[in-house]
Amino acid sequence: GAVVSQHPSWVICKSGTSVKIECRSLDFQATTMFWYRQFPKQSLMLMATSNEGSKATYEQGVEKDKFLINHASLTLSTLTVTSAHPEDSSFYICSAREGDPLSSGMSYEQYFGPGTRLTVT
Amino acid sequence: GQNIDQPTEMTATEGAIVQINCTYQTSGFNGLFWYQQHAGEAPTFLSYNVLDGLEEKGRFSSFLSRSKGYSYLLLKELQMKDSASYLCAVLDSNYQLIWGAGTKLIIKP
């Protein structure tokens, strides 16, 4: 159980275009989803946290108008990189957490998708 | 501020034992995770410690001392496939994961 999928697994786009990445929890309901970015040989950098039905919370330094996040259902969150530039080329990873950690009996584990490698030319 | 420290890189020999340390200073503590990440892939869950002590799971064990802000991941009977980055992450008071930079483990035959 606890499988998270991402689509596409890799994408190449031209500078100035927009790219949408989908993150789905396949066998559980994800109240909270997280979007990370990882540059080569660096650790994960949290970009934003999204809760189903509400606006995403962005980390400091992440442009919310450039990285649009929509968490429309308990199983789907999307990240749209708008007006992509070569410096946006990176490995984007989503993760999902089931339920609310403030509830009793919760698992705090985040389940990761396989990642999307974005290359902007 | 919040800070998690772990060594950048370690080298070990196939069949041996290696210990990867992690120290942390965070605003609150709701547990510590260890993840394994192979190059070009997403992290996979290894362990979760919230109480002091050692948790053993097969060849991998994880230890936590909350008073010292310290954890380690112990890998026994190393195999070549264990070559990966190992990420330490702490769940802070807001239940957000604070990530370390990761330790790249190189296994030599």
Short mmCIF file of C-alpha atoms in Angstrom, two decimals:
data_model
loop_
_atom_site.label_atom_id
_atom_site.label_comp_id
_atom_site.label_asym_id
_atom_site.label_seq_id
_atom_site.Cartn_x
_atom_site.Cartn_y
_atom_site.Cartn_z
CA GLY A 1 0.00 0.00 0.00
CA ALA A 2 0.83 3.72 0.21
CA VAL A 3 1.81 4.23 -3.41
CA VAL A 4 2.31 7.67 -4.91
CA SER A 5 2.68 8.18 -8.63
CA GLN A 6 3.97 11.13 -10.61
CA HIS A 7 3.47 11.99 -14.23
CA PRO A 8 5.40 12.60 -16.34
CA SER A 9 8.59 10.94 -15.11
CA TRP A 10 10.64 13.22 -17.31
CA VAL A 11 9.90 16.19 -19.55
CA ILE A 12 11.85 18.48 -21.82
CA CYS A 13 10.33 21.84 -22.64
CA LYS A 14 11.38 25.08 -24.28
CA SER A 15 12.08 28.22 -22.32
CA GLY A 16 8.96 30.29 -21.79
CA THR A 17 6.49 27.42 -21.88
CA SER A 18 4.55 25.93 -18.96
CA VAL A 19 4.77 22.40 -17.65
CA LYS A 20 2.28 20.57 -15.43
CA ILE A 21 3.33 17.72 -13.15
CA GLU A 22 0.73 15.46 -11.56
CA CYS A 23 1.05 13.69 -8.23
CA ARG A 24 -1.46 11.00 -7.27
CA SER A 25 -1.93 8.87 -4.19
CA LEU A 26 -3.12 5.56 -5.58
CA ASP A 27 -4.38 3.64 -2.56
CA PHE A 28 -4.95 6.19 0.17
CA GLN A 29 -6.39 9.64 0.67
CA ALA A 30 -3.74 12.30 1.00
CA THR A 31 -4.92 15.23 3.08
CA THR A 32 -1.53 16.86 2.69
CA MET A 33 0.87 16.78 -0.23
CA PHE A 34 4.34 18.24 -0.41
CA TRP A 35 6.35 19.41 -3.38
CA TYR A 36 10.14 19.25 -3.31
CA ARG A 37 12.87 20.28 -5.69
CA GLN A 38 16.28 18.68 -5.76
CA PHE A 39 19.30 19.94 -7.68
CA PRO A 40 22.14 17.53 -8.49
CA LYS A 41 24.12 16.41 -5.45
CA GLN A 42 21.96 18.48 -3.12
CA SER A 43 19.31 17.52 -0.61
CA LEU A 44 15.58 17.92 -0.95
CA MET A 45 14.25 21.45 -0.78
CA LEU A 46 10.63 21.84 0.25
CA MET A 47 8.84 24.18 -2.12
CA ALA A 48 5.30 24.11 -0.77
CA THR A 49 2.76 22.23 1.29
CA SER A 50 -0.75 21.79 0.02
CA ASN A 51 -3.86 20.67 1.82
CA GLU A 52 -6.87 19.42 -0.11
CA GLY A 53 -9.30 22.21 -0.86
CA SER A 54 -7.14 25.08 0.36
CA LYS A 55 -4.34 27.25 -0.97
CA ALA A 56 -0.81 25.93 -0.83
CA THR A 57 1.67 27.26 1.69
CA TYR A 58 4.91 28.22 -0.03
CA GLU A 59 8.35 28.21 1.52
CA GLN A 60 10.32 31.40 1.67
CA GLY A 61 11.92 32.25 -1.65
CA VAL A 62 9.55 30.14 -3.75
CA GLU A 63 7.48 32.21 -6.18
CA LYS A 64 3.86 31.18 -5.87
CA ASP A 65 2.95 32.83 -9.18
CA LYS A 66 5.59 30.80 -10.96
CA PHE A 67 4.96 27.46 -9.28
CA LEU A 68 1.21 26.98 -9.25
CA ILE A 69 -0.05 24.24 -6.99
CA ASN A 70 -3.56 22.84 -7.06
CA HIS A 71 -4.71 20.16 -4.62
CA ALA A 72 -8.16 19.61 -6.03
CA SER A 73 -8.93 16.23 -4.49
CA LEU A 74 -7.70 13.88 -1.79
CA THR A 75 -5.77 11.90 -4.38
CA LEU A 76 -4.42 14.50 -6.78
CA SER A 77 -2.13 17.50 -6.58
CA THR A 78 -0.59 19.31 -9.54
CA LEU A 79 2.43 21.57 -9.85
CA THR A 80 2.58 23.87 -12.87
CA VAL A 81 5.89 25.53 -13.66
CA THR A 82 4.91 28.64 -15.58
CA SER A 83 7.18 30.43 -18.04
CA ALA A 84 9.91 27.90 -17.43
CA HIS A 85 13.55 28.92 -17.67
CA PRO A 86 16.70 26.78 -17.85
CA GLU A 87 17.39 27.47 -14.16
CA ASP A 88 14.11 25.67 -13.35
CA SER A 89 15.65 22.45 -14.64
CA SER A 90 15.62 20.13 -11.67
CA PHE A 91 14.23 16.94 -10.16
CA TYR A 92 10.75 17.62 -8.76
CA ILE A 93 9.43 15.17 -6.19
CA CYS A 94 6.05 15.06 -4.52
CA SER A 95 5.13 13.28 -1.33
CA ALA A 96 1.83 12.62 0.37
CA ARG A 97 0.77 12.21 3.95
CA GLU A 98 -2.38 10.42 4.98
CA GLY A 99 -4.68 12.34 7.29
CA ASP A 100 -3.87 14.92 9.95
CA PRO A 101 -0.90 14.38 12.30
CA LEU A 102 -2.81 16.09 15.10
CA SER A 103 -5.29 13.24 15.08
CA SER A 104 -4.66 10.22 17.23
CA GLY A 105 -3.14 7.12 15.74
CA MET A 106 -1.64 8.97 12.80
CA SER A 107 1.36 7.99 10.78
CA TYR A 108 3.63 10.92 10.12
CA GLU A 109 5.37 9.18 7.28
CA GLN A 110 5.49 10.90 3.92
CA TYR A 111 5.19 8.61 0.91
CA PHE A 112 7.22 9.80 -2.04
CA GLY A 113 6.44 9.73 -5.71
CA PRO A 114 9.16 8.59 -8.14
CA GLY A 115 10.00 12.14 -9.17
CA THR A 116 9.87 14.15 -12.40
CA ARG A 117 13.02 15.29 -14.12
CA LEU A 118 12.43 18.62 -15.85
CA THR A 119 14.85 19.95 -18.44
CA VAL A 120 14.22 23.42 -19.87
CA THR A 121 16.12 24.20 -23.06
CA GLY B 1 17.26 28.40 13.48
CA GLN B 2 16.77 24.78 12.58
CA ASN B 3 19.75 22.69 11.69
CA ILE B 4 20.48 19.08 10.85
CA ASP B 5 24.05 17.89 10.40
CA GLN B 6 25.29 14.70 8.86
CA PRO B 7 28.55 13.82 7.10
CA THR B 8 28.68 14.61 3.42
CA GLU B 9 30.24 11.35 2.32
CA MET B 10 31.38 8.04 3.77
CA THR B 11 33.15 5.03 2.29
CA ALA B 12 32.87 1.46 3.51
CA THR B 13 33.72 -2.04 2.36
CA GLU B 14 31.27 -4.68 1.20
CA GLY B 15 30.34 -6.99 4.10
CA ALA B 16 31.38 -4.48 6.75
CA ILE B 17 29.35 -2.28 9.12
CA VAL B 18 28.93 1.49 8.84
CA GLN B 19 27.33 4.05 11.15
CA ILE B 20 25.94 7.31 9.76
CA ASN B 21 25.46 10.00 12.39
CA CYS B 22 22.93 12.81 12.47
CA THR B 23 22.70 15.68 14.95
CA TYR B 24 19.83 18.09 15.03
CA GLN B 25 18.64 21.36 16.53
CA THR B 26 15.01 22.01 15.72
CA SER B 27 12.00 23.90 17.05
CA GLY B 28 10.24 21.00 18.65
CA PHE B 29 10.59 17.32 17.95
CA ASN B 30 8.00 14.82 16.80
CA GLY B 31 10.27 12.12 15.53
CA LEU B 32 13.22 11.45 13.27
CA PHE B 33 13.20 9.68 9.93
CA TRP B 34 15.91 8.03 7.88
CA TYR B 35 15.41 7.72 4.14
CA GLN B 36 17.52 6.07 1.46
CA GLN B 37 17.84 7.73 -1.93
CA HIS B 38 19.54 6.17 -4.95
CA ALA B 39 20.79 8.57 -7.61
CA GLY B 40 18.00 9.83 -9.82
CA GLU B 41 15.29 8.26 -7.68
CA ALA B 42 12.94 9.46 -4.96
CA PRO B 43 13.68 8.74 -1.28
CA THR B 44 12.42 5.53 0.27
CA PHE B 45 11.52 5.16 3.94
CA LEU B 46 13.93 3.28 6.20
CA SER B 47 13.01 4.09 9.80
CA TYR B 48 11.15 6.35 12.21
CA ASN B 49 12.25 6.96 15.82
CA VAL B 50 10.30 9.03 18.32
CA LEU B 51 11.46 7.41 21.58
CA ASP B 52 15.03 7.00 22.80
CA GLY B 53 16.73 3.76 21.97
CA LEU B 54 17.57 1.41 19.16
CA GLU B 55 15.13 0.17 16.53
CA GLU B 56 16.32 -2.82 14.55
CA LYS B 57 14.96 -3.79 11.16
CA GLY B 58 16.93 -6.47 9.40
CA ARG B 59 20.37 -5.22 8.38
CA PHE B 60 19.44 -1.65 9.28
CA SER B 61 19.12 -0.21 12.78
CA SER B 62 18.40 3.34 13.90
CA PHE B 63 19.20 4.89 17.26
CA LEU B 64 17.85 8.04 18.88
CA SER B 65 18.88 10.13 21.88
CA ARG B 66 16.52 13.07 22.27
CA SER B 67 18.48 14.64 25.12
CA LYS B 68 21.59 14.77 22.92
CA GLY B 69 19.77 15.68 19.69
CA TYR B 70 21.49 12.72 18.08
CA SER B 71 20.65 9.77 15.91
CA TYR B 72 22.54 7.23 13.91
CA LEU B 73 21.74 4.74 11.19
CA LEU B 74 23.67 1.48 11.39
CA LEU B 75 24.02 -0.66 8.30
CA LYS B 76 25.36 -4.21 8.71
CA GLU B 77 26.62 -6.75 6.17
CA LEU B 78 26.97 -4.04 3.58
CA GLN B 79 26.03 -4.87 0.02
CA MET B 80 26.93 -3.01 -3.15
CA LYS B 81 23.26 -2.04 -3.58
CA ASP B 82 23.51 -0.07 -0.31
CA SER B 83 25.50 2.58 -2.19
CA ALA B 84 23.14 5.55 -1.97
CA SER B 85 22.52 8.77 -0.13
CA TYR B 86 21.02 8.50 3.35
CA LEU B 87 18.85 11.37 4.47
CA CYS B 88 18.09 12.27 8.07
CA ALA B 89 14.90 14.28 8.62
CA VAL B 90 13.27 15.62 11.78
CA LEU B 91 9.56 16.28 12.22
CA ASP B 92 9.36 19.63 13.98
CA SER B 93 6.68 21.13 16.22
CA ASN B 94 4.58 22.03 13.16
CA TYR B 95 4.86 18.47 11.84
CA GLN B 96 7.02 19.70 8.99
CA LEU B 97 9.99 17.59 7.93
CA ILE B 98 13.34 19.35 8.26
CA TRP B 99 15.87 17.62 6.01
CA GLY B 100 19.57 17.10 6.39
CA ALA B 101 21.76 17.43 3.31
CA GLY B 102 22.25 13.69 3.12
CA THR B 103 25.25 11.37 3.44
CA LYS B 104 26.53 9.76 0.28
CA LEU B 105 27.64 6.22 1.11
CA ILE B 106 30.12 4.59 -1.23
CA ILE B 107 30.57 0.82 -0.93
CA LYS B 108 33.77 -0.69 -2.24
CA PRO B 109 34.28 -4.39 -3.04
#
